[in-house]
C-alpha positions as a printed NumPy array, in Angstrom:
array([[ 20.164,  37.931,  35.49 ],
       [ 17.414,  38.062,  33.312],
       [ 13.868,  39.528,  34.994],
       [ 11.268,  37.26 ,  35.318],
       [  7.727,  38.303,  34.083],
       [  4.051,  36.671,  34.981],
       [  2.519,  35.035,  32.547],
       [ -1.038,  33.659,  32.621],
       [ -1.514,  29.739,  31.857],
       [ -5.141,  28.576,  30.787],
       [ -5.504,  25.368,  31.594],
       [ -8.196,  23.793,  29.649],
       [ -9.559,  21.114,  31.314],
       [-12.17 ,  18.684,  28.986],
       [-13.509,  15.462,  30.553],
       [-14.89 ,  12.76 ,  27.938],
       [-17.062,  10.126,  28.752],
       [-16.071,   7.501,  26.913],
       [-18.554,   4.847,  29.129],
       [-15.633,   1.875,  28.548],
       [-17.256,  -1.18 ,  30.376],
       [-15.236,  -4.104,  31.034],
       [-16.635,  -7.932,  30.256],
       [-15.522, -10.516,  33.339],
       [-16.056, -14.115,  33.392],
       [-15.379, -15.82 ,  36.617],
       [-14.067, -19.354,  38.062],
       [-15.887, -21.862,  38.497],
       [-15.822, -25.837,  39.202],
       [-17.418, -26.812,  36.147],
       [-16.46 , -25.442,  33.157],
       [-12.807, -27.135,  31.377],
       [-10.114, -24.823,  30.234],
       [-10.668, -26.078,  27.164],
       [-14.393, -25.261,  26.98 ],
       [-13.771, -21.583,  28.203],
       [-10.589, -21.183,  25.731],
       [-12.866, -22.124,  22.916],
       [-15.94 , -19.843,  24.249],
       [-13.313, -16.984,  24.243],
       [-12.372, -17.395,  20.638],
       [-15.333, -17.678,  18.837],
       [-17.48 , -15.429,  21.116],
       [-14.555, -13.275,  22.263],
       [-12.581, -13.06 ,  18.769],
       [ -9.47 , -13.615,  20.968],
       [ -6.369, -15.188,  19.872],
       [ -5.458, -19.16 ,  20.903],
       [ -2.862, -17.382,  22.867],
       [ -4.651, -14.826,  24.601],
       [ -7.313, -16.977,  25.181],
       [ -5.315, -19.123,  27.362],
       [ -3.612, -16.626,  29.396],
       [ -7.351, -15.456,  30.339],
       [ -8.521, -18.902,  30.973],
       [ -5.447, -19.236,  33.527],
       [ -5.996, -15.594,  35.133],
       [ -9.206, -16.729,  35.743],
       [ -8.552, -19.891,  37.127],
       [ -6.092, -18.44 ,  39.63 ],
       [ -7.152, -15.063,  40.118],
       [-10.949, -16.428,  40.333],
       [-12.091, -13.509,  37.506],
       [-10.544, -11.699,  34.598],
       [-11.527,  -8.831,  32.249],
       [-12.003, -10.523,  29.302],
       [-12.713,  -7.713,  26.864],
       [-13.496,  -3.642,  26.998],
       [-16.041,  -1.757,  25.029],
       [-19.35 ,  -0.25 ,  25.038],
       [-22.54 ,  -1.54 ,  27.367],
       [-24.035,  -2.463,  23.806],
       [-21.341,  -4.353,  22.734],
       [-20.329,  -6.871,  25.618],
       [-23.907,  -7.356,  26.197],
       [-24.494,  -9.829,  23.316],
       [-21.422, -11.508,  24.468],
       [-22.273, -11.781,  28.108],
       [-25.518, -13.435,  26.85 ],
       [-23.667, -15.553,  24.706],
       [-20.939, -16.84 ,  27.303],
       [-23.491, -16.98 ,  30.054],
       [-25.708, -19.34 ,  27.402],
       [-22.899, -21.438,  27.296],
       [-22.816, -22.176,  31.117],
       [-20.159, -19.661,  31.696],
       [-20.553, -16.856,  34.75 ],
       [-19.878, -13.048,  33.137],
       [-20.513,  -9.812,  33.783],
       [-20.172,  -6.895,  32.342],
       [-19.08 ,  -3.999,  34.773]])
């Protein structure tokens, strides 16, 4: 059986802020799918696809994270969606 000596782990522990916000938009009873699919796109640069499957989160789930990035970057697209009639946030 083969001895068993100490050894001494460092652990190096580093914590970066990377400040990731998150954009939500939330349900509502006025906006169509349609109107929020196409908001997504243009303002959003999502896909048709992934647009869709946001729209219906939000519809059922009453609020979805639409997109993740820095405070400076969601905030022209809050303004945008929320120009359009659209609720958002960006958390």
């Amino acid at each position: 059986m083969q001895a068993l000596t100490e050894t001494e782990l460092e652990i190096l522990e580093e914590t970066v802020d990377t400040d990731i916000k998150k954009l939500v938009i939330y349900n509502d009873d006025v906006n169509t799918f349609d109107w929020v699919i196409d908001t997504l796109i243009e303002v959003c640069g999502h896909s048709n696809e992934q647009a869709e499957q946001c729209t219906i989160i939000i519809h059922y789930k009453g609020k979805c994270s639409v997109k993740e990035g820095s405070f400076e970057e969601l905030a022209g697209m809050r303004n945008e969606i929320c120009r359009r009639g659209i609720s958002a946030e960006v958390h």
